[in-house]
CSV table of C-alpha atoms in Angstrom, one decimal:
chain,number,residue,atom,x,y,z
A,275,MET,CA,92.6,71.6,77.4
A,276,PRO,CA,91.7,73.2,80.7
A,277,LYS,CA,93.1,71.9,84.0
A,278,THR,CA,90.0,70.8,85.9
A,279,LEU,CA,89.3,70.3,89.6
A,280,ILE,CA,86.2,68.4,90.6
A,281,LEU,CA,85.0,69.2,94.1
A,282,VAL,CA,82.6,66.5,95.2
A,283,GLY,CA,80.4,67.1,98.3
A,284,HIS,CA,78.4,64.0,99.1
A,285,PRO,CA,77.4,62.9,102.6
A,286,ASP,CA,77.8,59.2,101.8
A,287,LEU,CA,80.2,59.2,98.8
A,288,VAL,CA,81.4,55.5,99.0
A,289,HIS,CA,77.8,54.2,98.8
A,290,SER,CA,76.9,56.4,95.8
A,291,GLY,CA,76.7,54.4,92.6
A,292,THR,CA,76.5,57.6,90.6
A,293,GLN,CA,79.6,59.1,92.1
A,294,THR,CA,81.6,55.9,91.8
A,295,PHE,CA,80.8,55.8,88.1
A,296,LEU,CA,81.7,59.5,87.6
A,297,LYS,CA,85.0,59.0,89.5
A,298,GLU,CA,85.9,56.2,87.2
A,299,VAL,CA,85.3,58.5,84.2
A,300,ALA,CA,87.3,61.3,85.8
A,301,THR,CA,90.3,59.1,86.4
A,302,THR,CA,90.7,58.3,82.7
A,303,LEU,CA,91.3,62.0,82.0
A,304,THR,CA,94.6,63.8,82.3
A,305,ASP,CA,94.7,67.2,83.9
A,306,THR,CA,91.7,66.4,86.0
A,307,THR,CA,91.8,66.1,89.8
A,308,TRP,CA,89.1,64.7,92.2
A,309,TRP,CA,88.5,66.1,95.7
A,310,ASP,CA,86.2,64.7,98.2
A,311,VAL,CA,85.6,67.9,100.2
A,312,THR,CA,83.9,66.1,103.1
A,313,THR,CA,87.2,64.4,104.1
A,314,GLN,CA,89.5,67.4,103.9
A,315,PRO,CA,90.8,68.8,107.1
A,316,VAL,CA,89.8,72.5,107.3
A,317,ASP,CA,90.4,73.3,111.0
A,318,THR,CA,93.3,75.6,110.7
A,319,SER,CA,94.0,78.7,108.6
A,320,THR,CA,97.1,76.9,107.2
A,321,GLN,CA,95.0,74.0,105.9
A,322,ILE,CA,92.5,76.4,104.4
A,323,ALA,CA,95.2,78.5,102.8
A,324,ARG,CA,96.7,75.4,101.2
A,325,LEU,CA,93.4,74.4,99.7
A,326,GLN,CA,92.9,77.9,98.4
A,327,GLY,CA,96.4,77.8,96.8
A,328,GLU,CA,95.6,74.5,95.2
A,329,MET,CA,92.3,75.8,93.7
A,330,ARG,CA,94.1,78.7,92.1
A,331,ARG,CA,96.2,76.2,90.0
A,332,TYR,CA,93.1,75.1,88.0
A,333,ASP,CA,91.2,76.7,85.1
A,334,ARG,CA,87.9,75.0,85.8
A,335,LEU,CA,86.3,74.2,89.1
A,336,ILE,CA,83.4,71.7,89.2
A,337,PHE,CA,81.0,71.6,92.1
A,338,GLN,CA,79.5,68.1,92.0
A,339,PHE,CA,76.8,67.1,94.4
A,340,PRO,CA,73.4,65.4,94.8
A,341,LEU,CA,70.5,67.8,95.1
A,342,TYR,CA,69.3,67.9,98.7
A,343,TRP,CA,66.2,70.0,99.3
A,344,TYR,CA,66.8,72.0,96.1
A,345,SER,CA,70.4,73.0,96.9
A,346,MET,CA,73.8,71.6,97.7
A,347,PRO,CA,74.1,69.3,100.7
A,348,GLY,CA,74.8,71.0,104.0
A,349,VAL,CA,78.2,69.2,104.3
A,350,PHE,CA,79.3,70.8,101.0
A,351,LYS,CA,77.9,74.2,102.0
A,352,GLN,CA,79.7,74.1,105.3
A,353,TRP,CA,83.0,73.4,103.4
A,354,LEU,CA,82.2,76.4,101.1
A,355,ASP,CA,81.4,78.7,104.1
A,356,THR,CA,84.8,77.7,105.7
A,357,VAL,CA,87.2,77.5,102.7
A,358,TRP,CA,85.8,80.2,100.4
A,359,THR,CA,86.7,83.1,102.7
A,360,THR,CA,85.8,86.7,101.8
A,361,PRO,CA,89.3,87.6,100.6
A,362,PHE,CA,89.5,84.3,98.6
A,363,VAL,CA,86.3,85.2,96.7
A,364,TYR,CA,86.6,89.0,96.3
A,365,GLY,CA,90.4,89.3,96.4
A,366,ARG,CA,92.2,91.6,98.8
A,367,ALA,CA,91.9,95.4,98.3
A,368,GLY,CA,93.4,96.5,95.0
A,369,GLU,CA,93.9,92.9,93.8
A,370,GLN,CA,92.0,90.8,91.3
A,371,PRO,CA,89.8,88.1,92.8
A,372,PRO,CA,92.0,84.8,92.9
A,373,LEU,CA,89.4,82.9,90.9
A,374,ALA,CA,88.7,85.6,88.3
A,375,SER,CA,88.1,84.3,84.8
A,376,LYS,CA,88.2,80.7,85.9
A,377,GLU,CA,85.2,78.6,85.0
A,378,LEU,CA,82.6,77.2,87.4
A,379,GLY,CA,80.7,74.1,86.4
A,380,LEU,CA,77.9,72.4,88.3
A,381,VAL,CA,77.3,68.6,88.1
A,382,VAL,CA,74.0,68.1,89.9
A,383,THR,CA,72.5,64.6,90.4
A,384,PHE,CA,69.0,63.9,91.5
A,385,SER,CA,66.5,61.0,91.6
A,386,GLN,CA,63.5,62.7,90.0
A,387,ALA,CA,62.7,62.5,86.3
A,388,PRO,CA,64.8,64.8,84.1
A,389,ASP,CA,61.8,67.0,83.3
A,390,SER,CA,60.7,67.6,86.9
A,391,TYR,CA,62.6,70.8,87.3
A,392,ARG,CA,60.7,73.3,85.3
A,393,LEU,CA,57.7,75.6,85.4
A,394,GLY,CA,54.7,73.3,85.6
A,395,GLY,CA,56.9,70.3,86.4
A,396,ARG,CA,56.7,68.3,89.5
A,397,GLU,CA,59.3,70.4,91.2
A,398,HIS,CA,58.1,73.8,89.9
A,399,PHE,CA,61.5,75.5,89.6
A,400,SER,CA,64.2,75.0,87.0
A,401,LEU,CA,67.7,74.1,88.1
A,402,SER,CA,68.8,77.4,86.7
A,403,GLU,CA,66.6,79.1,89.3
A,404,LEU,CA,67.5,76.9,92.2
A,405,MET,CA,71.3,77.4,91.5
A,406,ARG,CA,71.0,81.2,91.7
A,407,PRO,CA,73.0,81.3,95.0
A,408,LEU,CA,75.9,79.6,93.2
A,409,ASP,CA,75.6,81.8,90.2
A,410,ALA,CA,75.7,84.8,92.6
A,411,LEU,CA,78.9,83.3,94.2
A,412,ALA,CA,80.5,82.9,90.8
A,413,GLN,CA,79.6,86.5,89.9
A,414,ALA,CA,81.2,87.7,93.2
A,415,ALA,CA,84.4,85.8,92.4
A,416,GLN,CA,84.2,87.0,88.8
A,417,MET,CA,84.1,83.4,87.5
A,418,THR,CA,82.3,82.3,84.3
A,419,MET,CA,79.5,79.8,84.8
A,420,LEU,CA,79.3,76.8,82.6
A,421,PRO,CA,75.9,75.4,81.7
A,422,ILE,CA,74.6,73.1,84.5
A,423,PHE,CA,75.3,69.4,83.9
A,424,PRO,CA,72.3,67.6,85.3
A,425,ILE,CA,72.3,63.8,85.9
A,426,ALA,CA,68.8,62.4,86.5
A,427,GLN,CA,68.0,59.0,87.8
A,428,PHE,CA,71.3,57.4,87.3
A,429,ALA,CA,70.1,54.2,88.9
A,430,TYR,CA,67.6,53.6,86.1
A,431,MET,CA,69.9,54.3,83.2
A,432,THR,CA,70.4,51.7,80.5
A,433,GLU,CA,73.9,50.6,79.6
A,434,ARG,CA,73.6,52.8,76.4
A,435,GLU,CA,72.6,55.8,78.5
A,436,ARG,CA,75.5,55.3,80.8
A,437,GLN,CA,77.9,55.2,77.8
A,438,HIS,CA,76.4,58.4,76.7
A,439,LEU,CA,76.8,59.9,80.1
A,440,LEU,CA,80.4,58.7,80.3
A,441,VAL,CA,81.3,60.6,77.1
A,442,THR,CA,79.3,63.8,77.8
A,443,TYR,CA,80.6,64.0,81.4
A,444,ALA,CA,84.2,63.6,80.3
A,445,GLN,CA,83.6,66.3,77.7
A,446,TYR,CA,82.1,68.6,80.4
A,447,LEU,CA,85.2,68.2,82.5
A,448,SER,CA,87.8,68.6,79.8
A,449,LEU,CA,86.6,70.3,76.6
A,450,PRO,CA,87.1,74.0,76.3
A,451,ALA,CA,83.8,75.9,76.8
A,452,ARG,CA,81.8,76.6,73.7
A,453,ALA,CA,83.7,74.0,71.8
A,454,HIS,CA,82.5,73.5,68.2
A,455,PHE,CA,81.3,70.2,66.9
A,456,SER,CA,84.7,69.5,65.2
A,457,ASP,CA,86.4,70.0,68.5
A,458,ARG,CA,84.1,67.6,70.2
A,459,VAL,CA,84.8,65.0,67.5
A,460,ALA,CA,88.5,65.5,67.8
A,461,TRP,CA,88.3,65.2,71.5
A,462,PHE,CA,86.3,62.1,71.3
A,463,GLN,CA,88.7,60.5,68.9
A,464,GLN,CA,91.6,61.2,71.2
A,465,TRP,CA,89.7,59.9,74.2
A,466,LEU,CA,88.8,56.7,72.3
A,467,THR,CA,92.5,56.2,71.3
A,468,GLN,CA,93.7,56.8,74.9
A,469,ASN,CA,91.2,54.3,76.3
A,470,ALA,CA,91.7,51.6,73.6
A,471,GLY,CA,94.0,49.7,75.9
A,472,GLN,CA,91.1,48.7,78.2
A,473,HIS,CA,88.4,48.7,75.4
A,474,PRO,CA,89.9,47.2,72.2
A,475,GLU,CA,86.8,48.2,70.2
A,476,TYR,CA,87.6,51.9,70.8
A,477,ALA,CA,90.5,51.8,68.3
A,478,ALA,CA,88.2,50.8,65.5
A,479,TRP,CA,85.7,53.5,66.5
A,480,ALA,CA,88.4,56.1,66.5
A,481,ALA,CA,89.5,55.1,63.0
A,482,ALA,CA,85.9,55.2,61.8
A,483,LEU,CA,85.5,58.7,63.2
A,484,GLN,CA,88.6,59.8,61.3
A,485,SER,CA,87.2,58.6,58.0
A,486,GLN,CA,83.7,60.0,58.6
A,487,GLN,CA,84.3,63.5,59.8
A,488,ASP,CA,82.4,65.1,56.9
A,489,GLU,CA,79.4,62.7,57.2
A,490,LEU,CA,79.4,63.3,60.9
A,491,ALA,CA,79.3,67.0,60.4
A,492,ASP,CA,76.3,66.7,58.2
A,493,LEU,CA,74.7,64.3,60.7
A,494,HIS,CA,75.4,66.7,63.4
A,495,ASP,CA,73.7,69.6,61.6
A,496,THR,CA,70.6,67.4,61.1
A,497,LEU,CA,70.5,66.4,64.7
A,498,GLU,CA,71.0,69.9,65.9
A,499,GLN,CA,68.1,71.1,63.8
A,500,MET,CA,65.9,68.3,65.2
A,501,ARG,CA,67.0,69.3,68.7
A,502,GLN,CA,66.1,72.9,68.1
A,503,ASP,CA,62.7,72.0,66.7
A,504,GLU,CA,62.1,69.9,69.8
A,505,GLU,CA,63.1,72.7,72.1
A,506,GLN,CA,60.7,75.0,70.4
A,507,ASN,CA,57.9,72.5,70.9
A,508,GLY,CA,58.8,72.6,74.6
A,509,ARG,CA,59.6,68.9,75.0
A,510,ILE,CA,63.1,69.8,76.4
A,511,GLU,CA,63.5,72.5,78.9
B,10,MET,CA,47.7,84.3,117.7
B,11,PRO,CA,49.8,81.6,116.0
B,12,LYS,CA,52.1,79.3,118.0
B,13,THR,CA,55.5,80.1,116.5
B,14,LEU,CA,58.8,78.2,116.5
B,15,ILE,CA,62.0,80.0,115.6
B,16,LEU,CA,64.7,77.8,114.2
B,17,VAL,CA,68.0,79.6,114.4
B,18,GLY,CA,71.0,78.3,112.4
B,19,HIS,CA,74.1,80.4,113.1
B,20,PRO,CA,77.6,79.0,113.3
B,21,ASP,CA,78.6,81.4,116.1
B,22,LEU,CA,75.3,82.3,117.8
B,23,VAL,CA,76.6,83.5,121.2
B,24,HIS,CA,78.8,86.2,119.5
B,25,SER,CA,76.1,87.5,117.2
B,26,GLY,CA,74.7,90.8,118.4
B,27,THR,CA,71.8,90.6,116.0
B,28,GLN,CA,70.7,87.2,117.2
B,29,THR,CA,71.1,88.2,120.9
B,30,PHE,CA,68.9,91.2,120.2
B,31,LEU,CA,66.3,89.1,118.4
B,32,LYS,CA,66.3,86.5,121.1
B,33,GLU,CA,65.5,89.1,123.7
B,34,VAL,CA,62.5,90.2,121.6
B,35,ALA,CA,61.3,86.7,121.2
B,36,THR,CA,61.4,85.9,124.9
B,37,THR,CA,58.9,88.8,125.6
B,38,LEU,CA,56.4,86.9,123.5
B,39,THR,CA,54.1,84.2,124.7
B,40,ASP,CA,53.5,81.2,122.3
B,41,THR,CA,57.0,81.6,120.8
B,42,THR,CA,59.8,79.1,121.2
B,43,TRP,CA,63.4,79.6,120.3
B,44,TRP,CA,65.6,76.7,119.0
B,45,ASP,CA,69.3,76.8,118.3
B,46,VAL,CA,69.4,74.0,115.8
B,47,THR,CA,73.2,73.8,115.8
B,48,THR,CA,73.2,72.4,119.4
B,49,GLN,CA,70.5,69.9,119.0
B,50,PRO,CA,71.5,66.2,119.1
B,51,VAL,CA,70.3,64.6,115.8
B,52,ASP,CA,72.3,61.4,115.8
B,53,THR,CA,69.6,58.9,116.3
B,54,SER,CA,66.2,58.4,114.6
B,55,THR,CA,64.5,58.8,118.0
B,56,GLN,CA,66.1,62.2,118.4
B,57,ILE,CA,65.0,63.2,114.9
B,58,ALA,CA,61.5,61.9,115.4
B,59,ARG,CA,61.2,63.8,118.6
B,60,LEU,CA,62.1,67.1,116.9
B,61,GLN,CA,59.7,66.3,114.1
B,62,GLY,CA,56.9,65.7,116.6
B,63,GLU,CA,57.7,69.1,118.3
B,64,MET,CA,57.6,71.0,115.0
B,65,ARG,CA,54.2,69.7,114.3
B,66,ARG,CA,52.8,71.4,117.4
B,67,TYR,CA,53.4,74.9,115.9
B,68,ASP,CA,51.4,77.0,113.4
B,69,ARG,CA,54.4,79.0,112.1
B,70,LEU,CA,58.0,78.0,111.6
B,71,ILE,CA,60.7,80.6,111.2
B,72,PHE,CA,64.0,79.9,109.6
B,73,GLN,CA,66.4,82.5,111.0
B,74,PHE,CA,70.0,82.8,109.8
B,75,PRO,CA,72.7,85.0,108.5
B,76,LEU,CA,73.1,84.9,104.7
B,77,TYR,CA,76.3,83.0,103.9
B,78,TRP,CA,77.2,83.0,100.2
B,79,TYR,CA,73.7,83.8,99.2
B,80,SER,CA,72.0,81.0,101.1
B,81,MET,CA,71.6,79.5,104.6
B,82,PRO,CA,74.8,78.6,106.5
B,83,GLY,CA,76.0,75.0,105.9
B,84,VAL,CA,75.4,74.1,109.5
B,85,PHE,CA,71.7,75.0,109.2
B,86,LYS,CA,71.4,73.2,105.8
B,87,GLN,CA,73.0,70.1,107.3
B,88,TRP,CA,70.4,70.1,110.1
B,89,LEU,CA,67.7,70.5,107.5
B,90,ASP,CA,69.1,67.6,105.4
B,91,THR,CA,69.1,65.4,108.5
B,92,VAL,CA,65.9,66.4,110.3
B,93,TRP,CA,63.6,67.2,107.4
B,94,THR,CA,63.4,63.6,106.1
B,95,THR,CA,61.4,62.8,103.0
B,96,PRO,CA,58.4,61.4,104.9
B,97,PHE,CA,58.4,64.4,107.2
B,98,VAL,CA,58.2,66.8,104.2
B,99,TYR,CA,55.9,64.8,101.8
B,100,GLY,CA,54.0,62.8,104.3
B,101,ARG,CA,53.6,59.0,104.2
B,102,ALA,CA,51.7,57.4,101.4
B,103,GLY,CA,48.0,58.4,101.6
B,104,GLU,CA,48.6,60.9,104.4
B,105,GLN,CA,48.8,64.7,104.4
B,106,PRO,CA,52.3,66.2,104.8
B,107,PRO,CA,52.9,66.8,108.5
B,108,LEU,CA,53.6,70.5,107.9
B,109,ALA,CA,50.7,71.1,105.4
B,110,SER,CA,49.0,74.5,105.9
B,111,LYS,CA,51.6,75.7,108.4
B,112,GLU,CA,53.5,78.9,107.7
B,113,LEU,CA,57.1,79.3,106.9
B,114,GLY,CA,58.9,82.6,107.6
B,115,LEU,CA,62.4,83.5,106.8
B,116,VAL,CA,64.4,86.0,108.9
B,117,VAL,CA,67.5,86.7,106.9
B,118,THR,CA,70.3,88.9,108.3
B,119,PHE,CA,73.2,90.3,106.2
B,120,SER,CA,75.9,93.0,106.4
B,121,GLN,CA,75.3,94.6,103.0
B,122,ALA,CA,73.2,97.7,102.5
B,123,PRO,CA,69.4,97.0,102.3
B,124,ASP,CA,69.2,97.7,98.6
B,125,SER,CA,72.1,95.5,97.6
B,126,TYR,CA,69.9,92.5,96.7
B,127,ARG,CA,68.1,93.5,93.6
B,128,LEU,CA,68.6,93.6,89.8
B,129,GLY,CA,71.3,96.2,89.2
B,130,GLY,CA,72.2,96.2,92.9
B,131,ARG,CA,75.6,95.2,94.2
B,132,GLU,CA,74.5,91.6,94.7
B,133,HIS,CA,72.5,91.3,91.4
B,134,PHE,CA,69.8,89.0,92.8
B,135,SER,CA,66.9,89.7,95.0
B,136,LEU,CA,66.4,87.7,98.2
B,137,SER,CA,63.2,86.3,96.7
B,138,GLU,CA,65.3,84.8,93.9
B,139,LEU,CA,68.0,83.5,96.3
B,140,MET,CA,65.5,81.9,98.6
B,141,ARG,CA,64.0,79.8,95.8
B,142,PRO,CA,65.3,76.5,97.3
B,143,LEU,CA,63.4,77.2,100.5
B,144,ASP,CA,60.3,78.3,98.6
B,145,ALA,CA,60.5,74.9,96.7
B,146,LEU,CA,60.9,73.1,100.1
B,147,ALA,CA,57.8,75.0,101.4
B,148,GLN,CA,55.9,73.9,98.3
B,149,ALA,CA,56.9,70.3,98.7
B,150,ALA,CA,55.7,70.4,102.3
B,151,GLN,CA,52.5,72.3,101.3
B,152,MET,CA,53.4,75.1,103.6
B,153,THR,CA,52.6,78.8,103.1
B,154,MET,CA,55.5,81.1,102.7
B,155,LEU,CA,55.4,84.4,104.6
B,156,PRO,CA,57.2,87.4,103.0
B,157,ILE,CA,60.9,87.4,103.8
B,158,PHE,CA,61.9,89.5,106.8
B,159,PRO,CA,65.3,90.9,105.9
B,160,ILE,CA,67.6,92.6,108.5
B,161,ALA,CA,70.4,94.6,106.9
B,162,GLN,CA,73.4,96.0,108.8
B,163,PHE,CA,72.1,95.5,112.3
B,164,ALA,CA,75.4,96.8,113.7
B,165,TYR,CA,74.9,100.2,112.1
B,166,MET,CA,71.3,100.7,113.3
B,167,THR,CA,70.4,103.7,115.4
B,168,GLU,CA,68.5,103.2,118.6
B,169,ARG,CA,65.4,104.3,116.9
B,170,GLU,CA,65.9,101.8,114.1
B,171,ARG,CA,66.4,99.1,116.6
B,172,GLN,CA,63.1,100.0,118.3
B,173,HIS,CA,61.4,99.8,115.0
B,174,LEU,CA,63.0,96.4,114.3
B,175,LEU,CA,62.0,95.2,117.8
B,176,VAL,CA,58.3,95.9,117.1
B,177,THR,CA,58.2,94.7,113.4
B,178,TYR,CA,60.1,91.5,114.3
B,179,ALA,CA,57.8,90.7,117.2
B,180,GLN,CA,54.9,91.3,114.8
B,181,TYR,CA,56.4,89.0,112.2
B,182,LEU,CA,56.6,86.3,114.8
B,183,SER,CA,53.2,86.6,116.4
B,184,LEU,CA,50.7,88.5,114.2
B,185,PRO,CA,48.4,86.5,112.0
B,186,ALA,CA,49.4,86.6,108.4
B,187,ARG,CA,47.8,89.4,106.3
B,188,ALA,CA,46.8,91.2,109.5
B,189,HIS,CA,45.0,94.5,108.9
B,190,PHE,CA,46.2,97.8,110.3
B,191,SER,CA,43.7,97.7,113.1
B,192,ASP,CA,45.0,94.2,114.1
B,193,ARG,CA,48.5,95.6,114.2
B,194,VAL,CA,47.5,98.5,116.4
B,195,ALA,CA,45.6,96.2,118.7
B,196,TRP,CA,48.6,93.8,118.8
B,197,PHE,CA,51.0,96.7,119.6
B,198,GLN,CA,48.7,98.0,122.3
B,199,GLN,CA,48.6,94.6,124.0
B,200,TRP,CA,52.4,94.2,123.6
B,201,LEU,CA,53.0,97.6,125.2
B,202,THR,CA,50.8,96.7,128.1
B,203,GLN,CA,52.5,93.4,128.6
B,204,ASN,CA,55.9,95.0,128.7
B,205,ALA,CA,55.0,98.0,130.8
B,206,GLY,CA,56.5,96.3,133.8
B,207,GLN,CA,60.0,96.8,132.5
B,208,HIS,CA,59.3,100.0,130.5
B,209,PRO,CA,56.9,102.2,132.5
B,210,GLU,CA,56.5,104.6,129.6
B,211,TYR,CA,54.8,101.9,127.6
B,212,ALA,CA,51.6,102.2,129.7
B,213,ALA,CA,51.2,105.8,128.6
B,214,TRP,CA,51.8,104.9,125.0
B,215,ALA,CA,49.2,102.1,125.1
B,216,ALA,CA,46.7,104.6,126.5
B,217,ALA,CA,47.6,107.1,123.8
B,218,LEU,CA,47.1,104.4,121.2
B,219,GLN,CA,43.7,103.6,122.6
B,220,SER,CA,42.5,107.2,122.3
B,221,GLN,CA,44.0,107.8,118.9
B,222,GLN,CA,42.9,104.8,116.9
B,223,ASP,CA,40.9,106.8,114.4
B,224,GLU,CA,43.7,109.3,113.8
B,225,LEU,CA,46.1,106.5,113.5
B,226,ALA,CA,44.0,104.8,110.8
B,227,ASP,CA,43.9,108.1,108.8
B,228,LEU,CA,47.7,108.5,109.3
B,229,HIS,CA,48.2,104.9,108.2
B,230,ASP,CA,46.2,105.4,105.0
B,231,THR,CA,48.3,108.5,104.2
B,232,LEU,CA,51.5,106.6,104.9
B,233,GLU,CA,50.4,103.6,102.9
B,234,GLN,CA,49.6,105.9,99.9
B,235,MET,CA,53.1,107.5,100.2
B,236,ARG,CA,54.7,104.0,100.4
B,237,GLN,CA,52.8,102.9,97.3
B,238,ASP,CA,53.9,106.0,95.4
B,239,GLU,CA,57.4,105.4,96.4
B,240,GLU,CA,57.3,101.8,95.3
B,241,GLN,CA,56.0,102.8,91.9
B,242,ASN,CA,58.9,105.2,91.6
B,243,GLY,CA,61.2,102.2,92.2
B,244,ARG,CA,62.9,103.5,95.3
B,245,ILE,CA,61.9,100.5,97.3
B,246,GLU,CA,62.3,97.0,95.9
């Protein structure tokens, strides 16, 4: 499992229901660290060097932020301008960039409908287009981009949708990239077992998963086919 | 001529040679105002409302900034997040957006070579791609985007290149969009005359321009054809 560092840049973190929810999920995971970048002191080069040294210890960095005018909030960008110095991104002459081969994930929250960000949608541009500057940064640092993890309209989610978000977000943080379905099931089983203390029903679910791996694999194939059909019909971006 | 407001967002404005140069050019122009957004107080809603009211008085807004990690500096973005509130961009229910039909220009400075920002170039992405978030903002506000005005490697420019920058930048600020060549010549002539006080040689140039309008038009057509040929050969992005 990758060691993951979540860098959260939110101008009003304590009042964000979405971020509070995500933080609760993140704390259930081992090998996952949560940073609120807006409260970090970054006034001296020693403080900056310490943060850079910390970041090098992780395999996966996550930039997590609400979309403000189609990009990351200014407070996060300012942290990035300050802490991600030129030698930290490109490496010193003759050395590999410090973040080379690490993964960069983006968890982007917004209040518009999920299908707003696409050609012909309300916001015209896709998140992939709007995140180009961060993609360019990842390329400069020789990092590998993970697919964007969008979270639309958290406030309107049903309990069931939040449960789904909980699991997929936890997987985004801790599953190896390009994990196969069987890896996901194994991960989910382990996660259920770990959290069965607080949620007794999880133990039964984990046992059910164990006995139904084959059926689940079949089910997965069917669902995957349906998803692909739907994509071709253009209902999902 | 449009009334133009230049919004400069630079973390260290006084030490920027590029910005000092551009400010000198801007101050020679009538109907052009220069804001350093990083020093504006934006702590109260009254201060923000006053800035919003000011911006509505102009025809053309210019965002002017150095490229920091492929986008505007955090300090500028933070100002934008604070001052460009949702009702200021979208308008209140049933009203037109306050900035509708105004122009938005981008003056982007960077230290890389001019041809770095393009497919296959050192920075992979074009400025047009990297500025998508600001294009999306302009669309939300129903503003009209002007072509980006890039300034590459100001520190390495020759005196002649700086003279050229001086004139093209002044035109970017004050010429009507899609001005024809004859408009540009007329503008240049007027500008030379206005600035002849400090630069006596300008008066003679203005007179020469007057007597050579036709020749210049021919010359322009030839140059334009050469430029188009060159574009088709892919030497200019």
